[in-house]
Amino acid sequence: MANLIKALPARHLVASMVTALLVLTGIPAMAAVERAPATADHSKFKALKGPFESASEVTEACLKCHTEAAGQIKATTHWTWLYEHQETGQTLGKSKVINSFCGMAVTNEPRCTSCHVGYGWEDMNQPPPEADSAVDCLVCHDTTGDYWKFPTLAGDPTYVPREWPKGSGNMVQPPDLPKIAQNVGASGRANCGSCHFYGGGGDGVKHGDLDSSLVSPDRSLDVHMSPDGGNFSCSDCHSTWGHSVSGSRYQVNAKDTLGIDIPGHTDLSRASCESCHGGQPHEKEKLNDHVDKLACQTCHVPAFARGGVPTKMWWDWSTAGKLDENGKPITTYDEAGHVSYLSEKGDFRHGENVVPYYAWFDGTVEYTMVDEQFDIDNPPLEINRLDGGPDDPASRIWPFKLMRGKQPFDTESKTLLATHVFGADDSSLWSNYDWPKALKFASEMSGMPFSGNFDFIETKMYWPITHMVPPADQALRCGSCHSGESRLAGIGGIYMPGHSANPWLDRIGWLVVALTLAGVIIHGLLRVVFRKRKQS
């Protein structure tokens, strides 16, 4: 610490010492400092009083003051939905990869682009709209809770009353754009969650550790985000610079070796546990001995989907399309009341309080791309693959949600297929329940080849678990791993006393036991013999 302090500029010294003191005393720095009050009252800006015909007109008003904001947004992955992976060379992103949920965003516009941070992206074979006014300021900065991007309008809210969900009789009213514009502020959990909580088609469906229960969680659910805990917003950890948000599921910081993030000693990201807690966070040194093998989340997220919102664990598209005797779509529920079958989507299995799947991970994720051939005779197919292993110093054992299911593939080219599921046209699966027709149209829309012959293959996909961290006293106990029923059973390259077996250690141990027992017996016999001699 002394050397670090000497290296810091004088203007950073006080802030650095305060941050270090808070960390050493166990107080999260972000929670201990009150957030600065806003320096502008947006209700006083004439440009925001409206009226506004569309949300893009609100953006035009915002940009009169925030002149560089649109350009910054359009340089981020939130806008491009592209990620050039420096480690693997793969070009990833929603327009490039197939996942094990709704398949692929391409061919399903404008449903999927309702979660884009812009307006009007209706063809993902093309880049997002170029106009600065196409940037959506409100989705990240609304503080009223009244702004809602309509699910089928390519990012726009509705400007006329519309029924949603279809057939429900529930009418969604247009938002009060002037009121919302005059009440913008810093992004909160609800802003980020409006998309990230609902990925994959519903609340909690995709990630397992991200759902609506985190908008205002109990301390026992997430000690960092709870109003009774740290009361963090997402950006407190996923720090931003020029609207670029740190943290990526394509390239994870599996082990932050930089440590505590303080001025003069930072990578401009707090998206790791070590950035606040350091590399030796425990009072007990024996616990610190684990940090070179285990990610913090492995012990400190004992289960996911813990907030009362289930997450999908199995999705079988091969059974989609069944209709009842009247030709109507079918919906069935499991014993817990979760949807277990939909004609539009097939069979599901849900989970709550799910124990994670554990694997070695160095932060790099590789994907099975749409043009990549695979072995159809050796399922399940890994949609994404985790790099890392026990011999890699940069790897740690991480917790994951392991998503399983079945997806369509081309039996001749042996590649995954894009799926056209959404749309009012007769070619979408949700309109006609006709797989051959939907897959053919998806191929034509996406430009991806399709021989016309298809089947379904079992797949699996890994999602890193990093949220839903309870207080430290709810972390895993030693016996969770160091026992015969270890959570880490099957993980190679690590020896766990109480669980792992070594033949030579076992033989030596039993030999010691046998020698000890023999010594006790011999000692007892000698005492008996000498006692009899003494008596005689």
XYZ file of C-alpha atoms in Angstrom:
536
model
C 0.000 0.000 0.000
C 2.826 2.423 0.821
C 4.382 1.966 -2.610
C 1.007 2.432 -4.244
C 0.349 5.672 -2.365
C 3.757 7.058 -3.394
C 2.928 6.340 -7.023
C -0.352 8.259 -6.955
C -0.634 11.926 -7.936
C -1.293 14.185 -4.968
C -4.779 15.125 -6.152
C -5.772 11.446 -5.986
C -4.284 10.692 -2.586
C -7.265 11.573 -0.406
C -9.781 9.779 -2.600
C -7.543 6.732 -2.801
C -7.044 6.537 0.968
C -10.776 6.906 1.599
C -11.581 4.165 -0.916
C -8.957 1.842 0.526
C -10.184 2.502 4.064
C -13.756 1.672 3.108
C -12.678 -1.567 1.440
C -10.480 -2.609 4.362
C -13.319 -1.998 6.805
C -15.704 -4.022 4.693
C -17.878 -1.090 3.579
C -18.582 -0.974 -0.172
C -17.234 2.345 -1.386
C -20.141 3.054 -3.708
C -22.656 2.469 -0.918
C -20.825 4.615 1.610
C -20.857 7.745 -0.513
C -24.141 9.504 -1.228
C -24.811 10.043 -4.902
C -24.321 13.588 -6.100
C -27.537 15.540 -6.703
C -28.492 16.383 -10.283
C -27.137 19.659 -11.626
C -30.008 20.276 -14.024
C -33.791 20.328 -13.674
C -34.997 19.097 -17.033
C -38.538 20.304 -16.388
C -37.208 23.859 -16.845
C -35.913 23.226 -20.385
C -38.263 24.759 -22.950
C -37.193 22.263 -25.612
C -38.561 19.394 -23.496
C -42.058 20.779 -22.989
C -43.296 19.350 -26.291
C -45.583 18.516 -27.844
C -43.815 15.524 -29.403
C -45.251 13.464 -32.240
C -42.700 10.711 -31.741
C -39.963 9.613 -29.355
C -37.315 10.497 -31.950
C -38.418 14.138 -31.587
C -37.503 13.879 -27.899
C -34.041 12.708 -28.954
C -33.708 15.736 -31.241
C -34.478 17.957 -28.259
C -31.958 16.140 -26.059
C -29.209 16.518 -28.651
C -29.527 20.305 -28.662
C -27.604 20.242 -25.369
C -26.018 16.766 -25.373
C -24.435 17.327 -28.758
C -22.036 14.359 -28.705
C -24.309 11.751 -27.121
C -25.709 10.213 -30.314
C -22.272 9.733 -31.825
C -21.059 8.099 -28.640
C -24.016 5.715 -28.526
C -23.589 4.700 -32.155
C -20.005 3.610 -31.443
C -21.063 1.124 -28.746
C -22.107 -2.537 -28.883
C -25.501 -1.483 -27.529
C -26.015 0.202 -30.913
C -24.142 -1.984 -33.402
C -24.999 -5.306 -31.743
C -21.589 -6.453 -32.977
C -18.512 -7.616 -31.093
C -15.162 -8.250 -32.737
C -13.591 -10.882 -30.516
C -9.868 -10.192 -30.248
C -9.062 -13.640 -28.825
C -10.973 -15.859 -31.251
C -11.282 -13.657 -34.331
C -15.032 -14.300 -34.426
C -17.475 -11.502 -35.222
C -20.215 -11.958 -32.642
C -23.422 -10.135 -31.807
C -27.160 -10.566 -32.176
C -27.053 -10.441 -35.968
C -24.274 -13.044 -36.129
C -24.950 -15.780 -33.578
C -27.732 -18.238 -32.885
C -28.709 -18.800 -29.265
C -30.696 -21.604 -27.656
C -33.751 -19.464 -26.946
C -35.499 -17.735 -29.861
C -32.784 -18.697 -32.311
C -31.599 -15.618 -34.160
C -32.623 -11.975 -34.215
C -32.231 -11.813 -37.996
C -35.543 -12.613 -39.749
C -37.501 -11.670 -36.613
C -37.461 -7.920 -36.884
C -39.069 -5.805 -35.593
C -39.794 -8.002 -32.535
C -36.164 -8.442 -31.505
C -35.108 -4.857 -32.213
C -37.690 -3.637 -29.713
C -34.772 -3.984 -27.285
C -32.379 -1.952 -29.425
C -31.331 1.441 -28.003
C -32.766 3.080 -31.085
C -35.793 3.407 -33.326
C -36.694 1.835 -36.637
C -34.152 -0.974 -37.184
C -36.301 -3.274 -39.317
C -33.657 -5.165 -41.283
C -30.661 -6.544 -39.404
C -28.948 -7.485 -42.650
C -28.351 -3.742 -42.807
C -26.641 -1.524 -40.202
C -28.838 0.353 -37.709
C -30.420 3.624 -38.900
C -27.893 6.407 -39.444
C -29.869 9.419 -38.202
C -28.895 10.759 -34.779
C -32.590 11.091 -33.989
C -32.862 7.280 -34.257
C -31.015 6.989 -30.916
C -33.353 6.275 -27.982
C -32.387 8.476 -25.027
C -35.449 7.636 -22.950
C -34.998 3.870 -22.630
C -31.887 4.417 -20.496
C -32.764 7.730 -18.834
C -36.491 7.600 -18.036
C -37.090 7.879 -14.283
C -40.911 7.812 -14.324
C -41.330 4.130 -15.171
C -43.925 5.112 -17.776
C -41.785 4.708 -20.900
C -42.212 1.389 -22.679
C -40.949 0.331 -26.097
C -43.806 -1.598 -27.688
C -42.704 -5.212 -28.324
C -43.414 -5.280 -32.075
C -42.500 -1.774 -33.288
C -38.732 -2.022 -33.841
C -37.881 0.066 -30.803
C -40.641 2.670 -30.833
C -43.286 3.094 -28.155
C -46.847 3.012 -29.415
C -48.320 6.338 -30.506
C -51.915 5.065 -30.595
C -53.756 2.745 -28.178
C -52.831 -0.877 -28.966
C -53.877 -4.229 -27.560
C -51.109 -6.215 -25.820
C -50.776 -9.098 -25.435
C -52.739 -9.894 -28.572
C -56.191 -11.156 -27.712
C -55.948 -10.088 -24.052
C -58.213 -7.062 -24.286
C -55.564 -5.030 -22.450
C -54.970 -1.719 -24.197
C -51.557 -0.043 -23.975
C -51.770 3.739 -24.095
C -49.202 6.048 -25.726
C -46.621 7.433 -23.261
C -46.740 11.040 -22.066
C -43.542 12.024 -23.864
C -43.243 15.600 -22.509
C -43.626 14.373 -18.913
C -41.048 11.631 -19.432
C -38.614 13.962 -21.205
C -38.785 16.449 -18.339
C -37.989 13.735 -15.808
C -34.917 12.090 -17.296
C -31.993 11.200 -15.047
C -29.229 8.697 -14.398
C -29.885 5.109 -15.484
C -31.250 2.781 -12.818
C -31.826 -0.941 -12.453
C -35.253 -0.725 -14.072
C -33.833 1.000 -17.156
C -31.224 -1.682 -17.808
C -33.652 -4.412 -16.806
C -36.296 -3.326 -19.309
C -34.253 -5.291 -21.840
C -31.741 -7.374 -19.907
C -34.314 -8.873 -17.515
C -36.636 -9.890 -20.351
C -34.268 -11.386 -22.936
C -35.315 -14.648 -24.557
C -39.014 -13.840 -24.589
C -39.942 -13.155 -20.968
C -38.982 -12.227 -17.431
C -35.954 -14.206 -16.240
C -36.021 -16.526 -19.242
C -32.440 -16.193 -20.439
C -29.762 -15.374 -17.870
C -31.057 -16.923 -14.660
C -29.417 -14.254 -12.489
C -31.158 -11.289 -14.147
C -34.897 -10.766 -13.733
C -37.428 -8.251 -12.437
C -36.833 -9.276 -8.808
C -33.638 -7.188 -8.982
C -35.465 -3.888 -9.531
C -35.837 -3.595 -5.755
C -34.422 -6.808 -4.256
C -34.256 -7.923 -0.658
C -30.797 -7.819 0.862
C -30.764 -11.622 1.000
C -31.309 -11.769 -2.775
C -28.627 -9.272 -3.794
C -26.624 -7.436 -1.159
C -25.230 -5.015 -3.711
C -28.465 -3.938 -5.422
C -30.820 -4.052 -2.448
C -31.994 -0.659 -1.132
C -31.143 -2.121 2.295
C -27.652 -3.041 1.089
C -25.418 -1.198 -1.348
C -28.369 0.121 -3.404
C -26.157 -0.085 -6.484
C -27.390 0.764 -9.924
C -26.055 -1.393 -12.746
C -23.641 1.362 -13.796
C -21.940 1.351 -10.398
C -20.210 -1.850 -11.462
C -20.692 -1.705 -15.222
C -18.991 1.666 -15.341
C -19.332 3.757 -18.487
C -17.116 6.017 -20.527
C -18.684 7.952 -23.370
C -21.811 5.778 -23.097
C -19.706 2.623 -23.578
C -20.609 0.153 -20.826
C -17.939 -2.134 -19.365
C -18.450 -5.861 -19.036
C -19.170 -8.434 -21.747
C -20.454 -12.003 -21.800
C -18.420 -12.589 -24.972
C -15.122 -11.770 -23.218
C -15.428 -11.993 -19.446
C -12.821 -10.766 -16.990
C -12.497 -14.193 -15.398
C -9.876 -13.018 -12.912
C -9.214 -9.333 -12.261
C -5.519 -9.162 -11.436
C -5.514 -5.361 -11.213
C -7.367 -5.422 -7.906
C -9.001 -2.496 -6.169
C -10.091 0.197 -8.600
C -8.854 3.577 -7.377
C -7.759 6.763 -9.162
C -4.408 6.232 -10.814
C -4.833 2.460 -10.577
C -7.779 1.568 -12.777
C -8.829 -0.076 -16.030
C -11.948 2.142 -16.158
C -14.109 -0.835 -15.220
C -15.643 -2.005 -11.950
C -17.245 -5.025 -13.566
C -15.387 -7.485 -11.338
C -15.517 -8.434 -7.676
C -11.818 -7.657 -7.205
C -12.258 -4.039 -8.327
C -13.924 -3.318 -4.973
C -12.897 -6.203 -2.707
C -9.319 -6.775 -3.855
C -7.486 -10.009 -4.484
C -7.296 -11.117 -0.815
C -10.784 -10.245 0.444
C -11.141 -12.620 3.411
C -10.044 -12.215 7.017
C -9.256 -15.932 7.156
C -6.155 -16.685 5.135
C -7.344 -20.213 4.392
C -10.246 -18.754 2.412
C -7.849 -16.517 0.494
C -5.979 -19.657 -0.527
C -8.958 -20.468 -2.774
C -8.854 -17.355 -4.970
C -6.241 -18.771 -7.346
C -8.678 -21.570 -8.302
C -12.199 -20.258 -7.714
C -14.079 -17.247 -9.035
C -15.675 -15.202 -6.261
C -19.120 -16.037 -7.664
C -18.545 -19.767 -7.203
C -18.897 -19.447 -3.427
C -20.889 -16.221 -3.232
C -23.732 -17.116 -5.631
C -24.923 -20.439 -4.184
C -27.978 -20.540 -6.482
C -29.648 -18.447 -9.174
C -33.284 -17.644 -10.009
C -33.770 -17.019 -6.286
C -36.119 -14.010 -6.414
C -39.366 -15.813 -7.174
C -38.997 -15.546 -10.961
C -38.297 -18.871 -12.695
C -35.764 -19.244 -15.486
C -35.959 -21.559 -18.480
C -33.615 -24.554 -18.265
C -34.920 -26.581 -21.225
C -36.500 -25.473 -24.509
C -37.460 -28.079 -27.106
C -38.401 -26.428 -30.403
C -38.967 -29.798 -32.074
C -42.393 -30.179 -30.446
C -43.681 -26.755 -31.538
C -46.707 -26.691 -33.819
C -49.118 -29.051 -32.074
C -52.764 -27.912 -32.163
C -55.858 -29.126 -30.337
C -58.774 -30.961 -31.917
C -60.232 -27.636 -33.049
C -57.018 -26.522 -34.709
C -56.273 -24.027 -31.954
C -52.895 -23.414 -30.220
C -52.216 -25.304 -26.983
C -50.915 -23.977 -23.664
C -50.128 -26.268 -20.726
C -48.637 -25.617 -17.278
C -46.461 -27.577 -14.878
C -47.221 -28.243 -11.200
C -45.692 -24.896 -10.188
C -47.885 -22.986 -12.628
C -45.104 -22.318 -15.140
C -45.826 -22.704 -18.843
C -44.616 -26.147 -19.901
C -45.869 -26.170 -23.494
C -46.805 -23.597 -26.115
C -47.752 -24.458 -29.669
C -45.663 -21.479 -30.794
C -42.495 -22.524 -28.941
C -42.581 -26.169 -27.895
C -41.793 -27.745 -24.528
C -40.178 -25.978 -21.570
C -38.726 -26.796 -18.196
C -38.226 -24.061 -15.618
C -36.082 -23.827 -12.519
C -35.903 -21.790 -9.329
C -33.129 -21.770 -6.727
C -30.969 -23.589 -9.265
C -27.516 -24.866 -8.307
C -25.101 -23.665 -11.017
C -23.072 -25.780 -13.376
C -19.329 -25.326 -12.737
C -16.458 -25.265 -15.233
C -12.939 -23.929 -15.727
C -13.093 -20.579 -17.519
C -10.513 -18.052 -18.664
C -13.095 -15.519 -19.852
C -13.050 -16.388 -23.546
C -16.232 -17.716 -25.150
C -16.289 -19.256 -28.630
C -19.501 -19.712 -30.617
C -20.806 -22.227 -33.104
C -21.434 -19.855 -35.995
C -24.237 -20.254 -38.542
C -21.826 -21.402 -41.262
C -19.878 -23.813 -39.031
C -20.334 -27.539 -39.685
C -20.615 -29.823 -36.680
C -20.807 -33.519 -35.862
C -24.505 -34.373 -35.913
C -23.811 -37.842 -34.511
C -22.374 -36.545 -31.252
C -24.981 -34.398 -29.506
C -25.441 -32.285 -27.538
C -23.998 -29.496 -29.660
C -22.374 -26.670 -27.721
C -23.798 -23.376 -28.965
C -20.941 -21.683 -27.152
C -17.726 -23.144 -25.782
C -15.803 -22.101 -22.687
C -12.044 -21.740 -22.945
C -9.769 -22.429 -19.983
C -8.464 -25.258 -17.867
C -6.677 -26.173 -14.646
C -3.222 -25.653 -16.153
C -4.010 -22.089 -17.219
C -3.092 -19.486 -14.533
C -5.746 -17.126 -15.950
C -8.558 -19.676 -15.478
C -10.864 -20.045 -12.517
C -13.761 -22.367 -11.721
C -16.896 -20.370 -12.544
C -20.640 -20.914 -12.047
C -22.909 -21.033 -15.103
C -26.494 -21.503 -16.073
C -26.441 -24.491 -18.418
C -29.298 -24.058 -20.872
C -30.385 -27.145 -22.797
C -32.848 -27.690 -25.599
C -33.401 -28.775 -29.202
C -32.995 -26.592 -32.280
C -33.397 -27.040 -36.045
C -30.393 -27.771 -38.255
C -29.785 -28.564 -41.895
C -29.157 -32.304 -42.235
C -27.155 -31.906 -45.458
C -24.939 -28.914 -44.671
C -24.812 -29.894 -40.973
C -25.250 -26.293 -39.843
C -27.699 -24.557 -37.531
C -30.662 -22.790 -39.105
C -32.111 -19.348 -38.598
C -35.749 -19.509 -37.528
C -38.417 -17.097 -38.749
C -40.875 -17.217 -35.870
C -42.320 -13.694 -35.647
C -44.387 -11.716 -38.128
C -47.871 -11.200 -39.470
C -46.835 -12.835 -42.753
C -47.972 -16.366 -43.483
C -44.375 -17.627 -43.426
C -43.690 -17.086 -39.723
C -43.893 -20.129 -37.472
C -46.165 -18.334 -35.032
C -48.641 -17.692 -37.840
C -48.713 -21.052 -39.616
C -46.978 -23.602 -37.334
C -45.268 -24.887 -40.467
C -41.552 -25.562 -39.885
C -40.532 -26.170 -43.537
C -42.188 -22.930 -44.625
C -40.733 -20.902 -41.749
C -37.206 -22.248 -42.251
C -37.298 -21.689 -46.017
C -38.406 -18.099 -45.556
C -35.785 -17.541 -42.832
C -33.117 -18.743 -45.244
C -34.292 -16.356 -47.931
C -34.458 -13.431 -45.508
C -31.094 -14.088 -43.887
C -29.143 -15.212 -46.927
C -28.118 -18.389 -45.100
C -28.241 -21.609 -47.140
C -30.962 -24.207 -46.533
C -31.119 -27.509 -48.400
C -34.762 -28.042 -47.505
C -33.935 -31.018 -45.287
C -33.871 -30.451 -41.546
C -34.089 -32.116 -38.177
C -33.590 -31.074 -34.547
C -30.444 -31.532 -32.485
C -29.999 -31.287 -28.743
C -27.930 -28.259 -27.764
C -26.472 -26.667 -24.683
C -25.377 -23.119 -23.938
C -23.469 -21.565 -21.034
C -24.407 -18.284 -19.330
C -21.999 -16.899 -16.683
C -23.582 -16.248 -13.283
C -22.494 -12.985 -11.655
C -25.582 -11.449 -10.031
C -27.849 -12.375 -7.099
C -25.012 -12.193 -4.562
C -26.388 -12.641 -1.014
C -24.649 -11.378 2.154
C -21.357 -13.084 3.001
C -22.904 -15.200 5.759
C -25.008 -16.931 3.077
C -22.009 -17.958 0.990
C -21.345 -21.662 0.517
C -20.018 -23.573 3.525
C -16.879 -25.673 3.265
C -18.861 -28.914 3.144
C -20.552 -27.852 -0.087
C -17.357 -28.772 -1.914
C -15.269 -30.682 0.620
C -17.581 -33.678 0.937
C -18.601 -36.780 -0.905
C -21.495 -34.864 -2.486
C -19.285 -32.002 -3.629
C -20.719 -29.364 -5.934
C -17.470 -29.499 -7.841
C -17.600 -33.247 -8.441
C -16.242 -34.013 -11.874
C -14.126 -30.856 -12.138
C -10.657 -31.937 -13.182
C -7.303 -30.526 -12.142
C -8.134 -29.753 -8.533
C -7.709 -31.734 -5.319
C -10.428 -31.248 -2.714
C -9.857 -32.791 0.720
C -13.002 -34.539 1.825
C -14.029 -35.331 -1.736
C -11.102 -36.118 -4.007
C -9.469 -39.530 -3.787
C -5.824 -40.401 -4.409
C -5.021 -44.146 -4.479
C -1.571 -43.771 -2.937
C -2.786 -41.370 -0.260
C -5.618 -43.769 0.509
C -3.186 -46.709 0.759
C -0.820 -44.764 2.989
C -3.731 -43.617 5.143
C -5.091 -47.135 5.570
C -1.566 -48.400 6.285
C -1.193 -45.814 9.044
C -4.576 -46.849 10.455
C -3.604 -50.527 10.322
C -0.215 -49.906 11.954
C -1.853 -47.807 14.658
C -4.436 -50.513 15.346
C -1.717 -53.176 15.401
C 0.329 -51.045 17.789
C -2.631 -50.666 20.141
C -3.323 -54.426 20.074
C 0.345 -55.335 20.629
C 0.587 -52.773 23.427
C -2.491 -54.253 25.084
C -1.195 -57.796 24.793
C 2.195 -56.849 26.260
C 0.533 -55.176 29.243
C -1.515 -58.322 29.887
C 1.573 -60.551 29.625
C 3.725 -58.410 31.907
C 0.908 -58.010 34.431
C 0.572 -61.829 34.734
C 4.338 -62.235 35.171
C 4.356 -59.584 37.862
C 1.523 -61.267 39.736
C 3.278 -64.656 39.572
